[in-house]
Short mmCIF file of C-alpha atoms in Angstrom, two decimals:
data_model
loop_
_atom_site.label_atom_id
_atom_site.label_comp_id
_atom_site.label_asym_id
_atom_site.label_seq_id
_atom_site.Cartn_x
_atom_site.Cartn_y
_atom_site.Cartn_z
CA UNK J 1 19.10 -17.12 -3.41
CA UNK J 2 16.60 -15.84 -6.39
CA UNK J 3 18.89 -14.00 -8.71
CA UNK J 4 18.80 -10.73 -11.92
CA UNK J 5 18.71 -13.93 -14.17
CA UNK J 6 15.85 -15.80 -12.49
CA UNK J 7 12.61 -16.57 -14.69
CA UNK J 8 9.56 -16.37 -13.88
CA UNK J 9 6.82 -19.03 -14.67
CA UNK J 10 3.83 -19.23 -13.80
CA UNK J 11 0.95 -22.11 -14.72
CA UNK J 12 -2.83 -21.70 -14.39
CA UNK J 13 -5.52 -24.31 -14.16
CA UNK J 14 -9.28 -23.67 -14.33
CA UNK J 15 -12.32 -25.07 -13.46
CA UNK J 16 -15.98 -23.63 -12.72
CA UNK J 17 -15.29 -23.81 -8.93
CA UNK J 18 -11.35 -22.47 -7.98
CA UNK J 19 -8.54 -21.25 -10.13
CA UNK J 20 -5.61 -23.29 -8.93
CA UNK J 21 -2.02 -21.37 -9.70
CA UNK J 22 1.12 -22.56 -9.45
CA UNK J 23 4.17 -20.47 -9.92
CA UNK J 24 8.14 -21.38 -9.81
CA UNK J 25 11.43 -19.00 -9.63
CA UNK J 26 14.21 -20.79 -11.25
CA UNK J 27 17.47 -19.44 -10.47
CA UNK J 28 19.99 -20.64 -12.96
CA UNK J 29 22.94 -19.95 -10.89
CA UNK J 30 21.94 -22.71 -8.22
CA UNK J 31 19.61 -24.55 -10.32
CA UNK J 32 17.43 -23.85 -7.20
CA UNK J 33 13.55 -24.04 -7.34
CA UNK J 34 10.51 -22.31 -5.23
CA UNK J 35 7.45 -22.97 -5.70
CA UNK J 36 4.02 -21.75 -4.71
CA UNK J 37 0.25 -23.22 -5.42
CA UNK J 38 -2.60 -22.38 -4.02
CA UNK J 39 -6.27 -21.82 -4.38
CA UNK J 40 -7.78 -18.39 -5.73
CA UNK J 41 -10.00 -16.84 -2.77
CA UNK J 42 -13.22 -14.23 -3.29
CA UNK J 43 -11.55 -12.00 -0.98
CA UNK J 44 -9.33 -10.78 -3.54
CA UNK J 45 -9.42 -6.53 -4.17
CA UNK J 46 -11.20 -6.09 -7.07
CA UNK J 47 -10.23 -2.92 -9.14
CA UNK J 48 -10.58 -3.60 -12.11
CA UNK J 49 -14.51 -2.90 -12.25
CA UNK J 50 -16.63 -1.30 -10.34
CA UNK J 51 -19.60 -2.98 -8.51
CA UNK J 52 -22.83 -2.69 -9.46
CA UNK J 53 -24.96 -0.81 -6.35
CA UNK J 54 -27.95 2.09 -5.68
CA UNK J 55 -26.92 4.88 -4.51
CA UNK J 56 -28.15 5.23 -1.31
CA UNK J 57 -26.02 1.92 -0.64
CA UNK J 58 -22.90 3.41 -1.80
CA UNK J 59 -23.88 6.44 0.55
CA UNK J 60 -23.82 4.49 3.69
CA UNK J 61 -21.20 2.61 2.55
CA UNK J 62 -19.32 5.80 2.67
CA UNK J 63 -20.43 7.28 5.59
CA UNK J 64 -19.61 3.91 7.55
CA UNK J 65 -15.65 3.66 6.21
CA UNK J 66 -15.88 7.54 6.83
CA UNK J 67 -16.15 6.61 10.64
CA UNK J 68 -14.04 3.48 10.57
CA UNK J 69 -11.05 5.30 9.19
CA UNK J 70 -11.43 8.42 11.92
CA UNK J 71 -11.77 5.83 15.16
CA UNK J 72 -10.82 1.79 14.92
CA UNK J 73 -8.76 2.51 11.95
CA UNK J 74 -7.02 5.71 12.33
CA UNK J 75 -3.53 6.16 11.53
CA UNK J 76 -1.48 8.91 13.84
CA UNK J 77 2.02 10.62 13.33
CA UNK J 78 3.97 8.06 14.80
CA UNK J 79 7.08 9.21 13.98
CA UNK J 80 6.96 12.07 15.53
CA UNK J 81 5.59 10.89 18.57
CA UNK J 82 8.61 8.20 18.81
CA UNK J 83 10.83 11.37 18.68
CA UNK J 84 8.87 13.41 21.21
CA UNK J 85 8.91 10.31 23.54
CA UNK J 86 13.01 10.51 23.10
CA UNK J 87 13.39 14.00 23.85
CA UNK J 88 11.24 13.18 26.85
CA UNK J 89 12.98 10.21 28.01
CA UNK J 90 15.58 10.32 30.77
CA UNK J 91 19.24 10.40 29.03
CA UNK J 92 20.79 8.37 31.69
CA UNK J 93 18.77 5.44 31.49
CA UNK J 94 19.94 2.36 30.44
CA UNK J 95 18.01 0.52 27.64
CA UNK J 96 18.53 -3.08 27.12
CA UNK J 97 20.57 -2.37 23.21
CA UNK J 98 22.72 0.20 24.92
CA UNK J 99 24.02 -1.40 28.00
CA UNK J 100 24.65 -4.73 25.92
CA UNK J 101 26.83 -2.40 23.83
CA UNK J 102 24.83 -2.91 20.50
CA UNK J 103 23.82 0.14 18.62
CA UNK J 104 20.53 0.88 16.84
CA UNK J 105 19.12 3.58 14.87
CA UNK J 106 16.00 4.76 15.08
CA UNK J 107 13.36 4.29 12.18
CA UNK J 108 12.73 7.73 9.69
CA UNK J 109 11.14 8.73 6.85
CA UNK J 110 13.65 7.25 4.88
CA UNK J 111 13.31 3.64 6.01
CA UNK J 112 9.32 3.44 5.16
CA UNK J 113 10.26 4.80 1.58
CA UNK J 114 12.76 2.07 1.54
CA UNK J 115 10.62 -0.91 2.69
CA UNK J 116 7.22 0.32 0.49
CA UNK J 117 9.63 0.12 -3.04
CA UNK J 118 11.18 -3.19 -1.36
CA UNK J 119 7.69 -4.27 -1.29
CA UNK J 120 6.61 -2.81 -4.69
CA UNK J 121 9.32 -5.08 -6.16
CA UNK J 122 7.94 -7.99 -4.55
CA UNK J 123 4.59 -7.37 -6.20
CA UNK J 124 5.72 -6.72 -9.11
CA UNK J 125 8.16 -9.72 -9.19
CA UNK J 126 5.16 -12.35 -7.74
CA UNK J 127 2.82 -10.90 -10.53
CA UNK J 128 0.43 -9.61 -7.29
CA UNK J 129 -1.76 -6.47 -6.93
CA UNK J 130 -0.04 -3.06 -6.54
CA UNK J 131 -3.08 -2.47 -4.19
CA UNK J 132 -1.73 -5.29 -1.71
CA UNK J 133 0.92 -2.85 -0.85
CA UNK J 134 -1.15 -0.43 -0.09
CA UNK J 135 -2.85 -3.06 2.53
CA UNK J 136 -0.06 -3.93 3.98
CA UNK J 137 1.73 -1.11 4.35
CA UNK J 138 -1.69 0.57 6.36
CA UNK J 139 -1.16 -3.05 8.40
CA UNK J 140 2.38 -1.42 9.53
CA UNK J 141 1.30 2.22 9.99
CA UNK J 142 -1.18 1.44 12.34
CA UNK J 143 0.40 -1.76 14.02
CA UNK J 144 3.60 1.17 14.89
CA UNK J 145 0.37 3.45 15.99
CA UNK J 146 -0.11 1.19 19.03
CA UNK J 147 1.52 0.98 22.04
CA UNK J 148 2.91 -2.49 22.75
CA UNK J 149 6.56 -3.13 23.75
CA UNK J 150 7.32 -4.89 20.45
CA UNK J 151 5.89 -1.93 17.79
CA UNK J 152 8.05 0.30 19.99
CA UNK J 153 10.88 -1.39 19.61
CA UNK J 154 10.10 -1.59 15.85
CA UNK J 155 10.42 2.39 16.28
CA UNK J 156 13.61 2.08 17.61
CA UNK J 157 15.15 -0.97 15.89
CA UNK J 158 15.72 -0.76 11.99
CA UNK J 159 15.85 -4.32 11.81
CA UNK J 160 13.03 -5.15 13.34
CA UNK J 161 10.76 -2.74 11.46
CA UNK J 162 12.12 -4.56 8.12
CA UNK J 163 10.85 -7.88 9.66
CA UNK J 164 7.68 -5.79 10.50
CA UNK J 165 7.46 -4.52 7.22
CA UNK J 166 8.08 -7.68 5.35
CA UNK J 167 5.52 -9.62 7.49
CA UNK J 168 2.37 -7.27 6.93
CA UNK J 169 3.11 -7.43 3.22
CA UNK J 170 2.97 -11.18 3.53
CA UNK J 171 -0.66 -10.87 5.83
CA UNK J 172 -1.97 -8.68 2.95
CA UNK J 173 -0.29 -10.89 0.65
CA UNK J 174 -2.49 -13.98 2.52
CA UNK J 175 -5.85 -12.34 2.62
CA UNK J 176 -6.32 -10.46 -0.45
CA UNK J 177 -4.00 -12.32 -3.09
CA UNK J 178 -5.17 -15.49 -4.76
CA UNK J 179 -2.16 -17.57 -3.22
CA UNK J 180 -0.65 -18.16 -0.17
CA UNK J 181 3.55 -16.41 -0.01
CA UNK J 182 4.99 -19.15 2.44
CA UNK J 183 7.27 -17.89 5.23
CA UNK J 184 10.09 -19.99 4.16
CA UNK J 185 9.82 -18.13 0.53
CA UNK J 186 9.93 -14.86 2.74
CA UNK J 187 12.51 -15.80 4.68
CA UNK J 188 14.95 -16.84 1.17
CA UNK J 189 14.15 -13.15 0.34
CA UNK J 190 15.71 -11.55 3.51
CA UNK J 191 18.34 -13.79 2.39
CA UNK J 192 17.95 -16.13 5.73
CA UNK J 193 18.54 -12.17 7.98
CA UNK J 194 14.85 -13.85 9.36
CA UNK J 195 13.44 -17.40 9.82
CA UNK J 196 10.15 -18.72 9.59
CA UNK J 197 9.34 -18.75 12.52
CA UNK J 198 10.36 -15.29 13.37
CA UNK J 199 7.81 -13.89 10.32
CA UNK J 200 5.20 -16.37 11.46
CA UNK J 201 5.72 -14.88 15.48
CA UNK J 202 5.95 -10.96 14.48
CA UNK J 203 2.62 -11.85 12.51
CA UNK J 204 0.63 -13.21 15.95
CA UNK J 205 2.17 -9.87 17.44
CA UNK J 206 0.41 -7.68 14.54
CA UNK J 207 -2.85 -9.09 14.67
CA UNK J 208 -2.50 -9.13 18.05
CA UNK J 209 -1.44 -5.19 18.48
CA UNK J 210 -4.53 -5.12 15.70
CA UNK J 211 -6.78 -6.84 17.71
CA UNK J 212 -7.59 -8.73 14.36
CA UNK J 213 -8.72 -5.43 12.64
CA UNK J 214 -7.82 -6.29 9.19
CA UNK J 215 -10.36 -5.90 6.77
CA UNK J 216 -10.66 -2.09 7.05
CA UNK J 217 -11.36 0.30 4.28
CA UNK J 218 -8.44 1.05 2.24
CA UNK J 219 -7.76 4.23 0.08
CA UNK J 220 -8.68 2.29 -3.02
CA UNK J 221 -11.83 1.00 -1.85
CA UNK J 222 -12.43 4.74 -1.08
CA UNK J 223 -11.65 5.38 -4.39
CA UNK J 224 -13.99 2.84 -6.09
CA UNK J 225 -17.16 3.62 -3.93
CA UNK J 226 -16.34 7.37 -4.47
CA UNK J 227 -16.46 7.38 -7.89
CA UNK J 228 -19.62 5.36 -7.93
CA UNK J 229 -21.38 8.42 -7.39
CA UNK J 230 -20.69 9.97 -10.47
CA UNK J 231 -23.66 10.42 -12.73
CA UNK J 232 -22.78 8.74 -15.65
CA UNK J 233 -22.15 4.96 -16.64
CA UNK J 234 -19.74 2.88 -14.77
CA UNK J 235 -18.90 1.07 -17.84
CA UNK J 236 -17.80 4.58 -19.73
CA UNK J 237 -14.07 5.45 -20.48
CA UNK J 238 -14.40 8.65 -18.04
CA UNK J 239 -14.86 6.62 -15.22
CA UNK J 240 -12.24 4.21 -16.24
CA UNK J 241 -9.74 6.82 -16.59
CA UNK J 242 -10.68 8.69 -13.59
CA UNK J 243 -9.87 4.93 -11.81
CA UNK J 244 -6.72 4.63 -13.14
CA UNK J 245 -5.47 7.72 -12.72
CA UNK J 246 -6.28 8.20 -9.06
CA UNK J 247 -5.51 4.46 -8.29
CA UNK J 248 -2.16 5.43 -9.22
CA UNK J 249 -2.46 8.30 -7.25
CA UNK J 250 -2.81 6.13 -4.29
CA UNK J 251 -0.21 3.86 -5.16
CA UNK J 252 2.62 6.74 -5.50
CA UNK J 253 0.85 8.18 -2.31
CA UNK J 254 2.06 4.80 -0.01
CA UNK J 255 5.90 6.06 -0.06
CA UNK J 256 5.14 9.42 1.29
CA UNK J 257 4.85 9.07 5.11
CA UNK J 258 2.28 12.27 4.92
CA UNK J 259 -0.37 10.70 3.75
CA UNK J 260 0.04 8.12 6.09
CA UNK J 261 -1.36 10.35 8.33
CA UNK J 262 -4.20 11.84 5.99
CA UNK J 263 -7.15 10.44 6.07
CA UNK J 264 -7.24 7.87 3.35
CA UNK J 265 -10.79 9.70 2.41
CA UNK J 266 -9.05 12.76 1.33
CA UNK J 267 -6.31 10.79 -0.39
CA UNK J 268 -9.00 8.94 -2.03
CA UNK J 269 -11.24 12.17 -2.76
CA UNK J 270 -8.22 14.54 -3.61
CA UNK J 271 -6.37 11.53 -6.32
CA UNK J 272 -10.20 11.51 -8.25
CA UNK J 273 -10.44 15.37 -8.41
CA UNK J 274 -7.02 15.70 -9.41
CA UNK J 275 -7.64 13.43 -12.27
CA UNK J 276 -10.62 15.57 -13.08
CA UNK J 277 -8.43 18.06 -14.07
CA UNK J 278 -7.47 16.14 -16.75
CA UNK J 279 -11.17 15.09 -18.31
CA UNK J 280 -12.27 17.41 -20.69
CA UNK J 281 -15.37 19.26 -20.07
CA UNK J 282 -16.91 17.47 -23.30
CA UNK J 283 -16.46 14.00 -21.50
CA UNK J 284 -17.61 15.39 -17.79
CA UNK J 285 -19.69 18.25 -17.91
CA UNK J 286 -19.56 20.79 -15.14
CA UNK J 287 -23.27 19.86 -13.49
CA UNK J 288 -21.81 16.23 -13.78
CA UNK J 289 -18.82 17.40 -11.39
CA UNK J 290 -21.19 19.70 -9.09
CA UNK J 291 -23.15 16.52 -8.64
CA UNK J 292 -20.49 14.51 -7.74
CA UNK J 293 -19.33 16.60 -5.31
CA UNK J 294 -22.41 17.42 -3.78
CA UNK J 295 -22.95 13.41 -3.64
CA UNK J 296 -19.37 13.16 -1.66
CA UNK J 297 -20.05 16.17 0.67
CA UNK J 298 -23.41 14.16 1.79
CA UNK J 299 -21.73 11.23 2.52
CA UNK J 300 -18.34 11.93 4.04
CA UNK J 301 -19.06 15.64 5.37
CA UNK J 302 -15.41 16.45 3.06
CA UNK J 303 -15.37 20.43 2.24
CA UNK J 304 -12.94 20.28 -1.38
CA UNK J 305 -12.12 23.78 -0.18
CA UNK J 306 -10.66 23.07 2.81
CA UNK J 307 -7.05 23.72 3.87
CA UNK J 308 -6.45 20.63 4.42
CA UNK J 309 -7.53 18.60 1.61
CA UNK J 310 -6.15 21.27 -0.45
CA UNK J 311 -2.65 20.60 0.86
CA UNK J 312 -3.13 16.93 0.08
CA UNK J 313 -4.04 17.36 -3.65
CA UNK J 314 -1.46 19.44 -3.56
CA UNK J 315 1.24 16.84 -2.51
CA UNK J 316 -0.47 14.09 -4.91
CA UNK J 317 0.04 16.34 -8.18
CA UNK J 318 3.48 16.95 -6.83
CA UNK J 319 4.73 13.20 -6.52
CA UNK J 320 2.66 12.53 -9.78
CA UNK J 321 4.20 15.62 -11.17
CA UNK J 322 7.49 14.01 -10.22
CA UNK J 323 6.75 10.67 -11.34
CA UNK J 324 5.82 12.05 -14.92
CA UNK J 325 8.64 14.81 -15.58
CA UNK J 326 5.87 17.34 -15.79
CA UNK J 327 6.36 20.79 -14.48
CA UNK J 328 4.20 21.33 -11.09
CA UNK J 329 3.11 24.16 -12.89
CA UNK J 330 2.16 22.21 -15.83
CA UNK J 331 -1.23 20.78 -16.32
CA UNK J 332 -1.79 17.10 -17.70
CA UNK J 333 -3.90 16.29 -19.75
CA UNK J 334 -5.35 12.43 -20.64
CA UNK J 335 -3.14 11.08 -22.96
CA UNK J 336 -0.16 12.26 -20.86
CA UNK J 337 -1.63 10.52 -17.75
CA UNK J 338 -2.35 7.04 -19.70
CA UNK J 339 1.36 7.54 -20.88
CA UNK J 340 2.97 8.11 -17.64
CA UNK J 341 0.98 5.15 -15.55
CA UNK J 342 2.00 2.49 -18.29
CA UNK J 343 5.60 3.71 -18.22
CA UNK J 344 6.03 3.68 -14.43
CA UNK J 345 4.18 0.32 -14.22
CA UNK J 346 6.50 -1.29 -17.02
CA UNK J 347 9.48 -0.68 -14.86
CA UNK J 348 11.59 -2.49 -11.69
CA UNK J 349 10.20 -5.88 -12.26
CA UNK J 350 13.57 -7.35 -11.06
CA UNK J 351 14.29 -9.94 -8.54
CA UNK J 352 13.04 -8.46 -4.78
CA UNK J 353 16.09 -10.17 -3.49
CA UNK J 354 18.81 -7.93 -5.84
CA UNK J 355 16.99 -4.89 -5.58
CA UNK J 356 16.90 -5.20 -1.99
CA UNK J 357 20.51 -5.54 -1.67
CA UNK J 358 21.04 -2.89 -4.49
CA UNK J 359 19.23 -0.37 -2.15
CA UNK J 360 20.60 -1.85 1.33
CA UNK J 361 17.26 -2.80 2.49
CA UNK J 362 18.47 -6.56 3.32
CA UNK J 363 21.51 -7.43 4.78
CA UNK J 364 24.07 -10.02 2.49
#
């Protein structure tokens, strides 16, 4: 298995058509090799600029995620549900796990925090988009949302909510990265706890429990059209800053199971205003912010007073807070939030496979 001491390489060829990548993990202990090449897609996220479009395009952009994320792709408490249904369920009856004498434990909070830095790693380790996380873990929010037998079990059975887990991050991984992560790759990483043909048949299970639903609107395309209505260039440091800073946001958002069942609007809306706070009035003038707003308000219906976005901003500058070593009390200012994303983005960019065992995620 991929090692601490593994290296990374990683070879790119160019032409005017496809970028074709091929990347190998050594790992000197077993002089073993993996290897994965594939062709770059046009599906990939883009975040690093924004699009060029009118506004009233970006309006009814909006407004259409605005109802996509409140019906087809709405995310409920799930969680709390699963315990509700177990308080409600008859305590003599016997469940297939308990009368074969094998115990389970029910998934938590603690597991999805678990499984999103598992996945984090992997990113980080394959050289991928911190954003595909944030795909794939909405893939497994709402695929535990529905109500077939298997996403119930997935509730119920740690095990198989870690094959879950690991299997949307690989159908983000498939649509939106420029390479293909094969199963059998996958499967080395759980350290053979799942074959290939387990990941491949939990993946027809998603998309079917999906109904094939996966090209949704995400918190970070949210984030991009959102800020698309400010009133000044798209090309200017503000709005680069404000990008950063609330894609990061978003990205320490994922591990909190809360916001999985915000509205990734508000998320979206509550990271950029947050990072407002720390844009000078010199660089975004007040009338520059009223407009904005105003612009977000048409499109979304969002009141920034309300309780409940309130309470999300709240939580954001509190795991941002956290992430930083600021005081909650403490405002931040620019150069502290440039500081604080490059530090937390330098670190954990060890082998998936160690830090998975290091945190008990995947069994020896």
């Amino acid at each position: 298995q991929i090692c601490a001491e593994c290296v990374f390489f990683s070879s790119t060829r160019y032409n005017l058509q496809n970028v074709h990548i091929k990347r190998t993990f050594i790992c000197h202990r077993r002089n073993t090799y993996y290897t994965m090449t594939s062709v770059a897609m046009n599906n990939s996220i883009e975040t690093e600029s924004l699009p060029s479009m009118c506004a009233a395009e970006v309006l009814d952009r909006l407004t259409v995620m605005r109802t996509q994320e409140q019906t087809t792709y709405r995310c409920d408490d799930y969680l709390n549900r699963s315990r509700m249904e177990e308080l409600d369920s008859d305590p003599m009856e016997c469940t297939n796990d308990t009368c074969s004498g094998e115990e389970t434990k029910p998934v938590d909070e603690e597991c999805r925090v678990k499984m999103c830095e598992w996945c984090y790693q992997v990113v980080d380790f394959c050289k991928f988009r911190r954003e595909t996380v944030i795909v794939g873990m909405g893939y497994l929010d709402r695929y535990l949302c529905t109500s077939t037998p298997r996403a119930r079990r997935a509730l119920e059975d740690r095990k198989e909510y870690q094959l879950a887990a690991m299997t949307t991050l690989y159908m983000a991984i498939k649509l939106f990265e420029p390479l293909e992560m094969e199963t059998t790759f996958l499967s080395q990483l759980s350290r053979g706890c799942y074959s290939s043909a387990e990941i491949a048949q939990m993946e027809i299970d998603i998309l079917t429990a999906l109904n094939w639903r996966v090209h949704g609107p995400s918190t970070i395309s949210f984030i991009q059209y959102f800020l698309m209505l400010l009133p000044v260039a798209q090309n200017s440091p503000v709005v680069a800053t404000l990008l950063d800073c609330a894609r990061f946001q978003a990205e320490l958002s994922v591990g909190d199971y809360y916001f999985a069942t915000q509205p990734m609007s508000y998320v979206a809306i509550g990271s950029i205003l947050n990072a407002m706070e720390g844009i000078g009035i010199h660089n975004l003038s007040n009338s520059e912010r009223t407009a904005f707003l105003q612009q977000a308000f048409k499109a979304t219906g969002i009141d920034i007073y309300s309780a409940e976005l309130t309470e999300v901003r709240s939580r954001l500058f509190e795991i941002f807070a956290k992430s930083s070593g600021l005081e909650t009390n403490e405002k931040c200012d620019e150069a502290s939030m440039g500081s604080t994303i490059q530090k937390e983005r330098a670190v954990n960019c060890g082998s998936p496979v160690c830090v998975s065992r290091r945190k008990g995620l995947v069994r020896a």
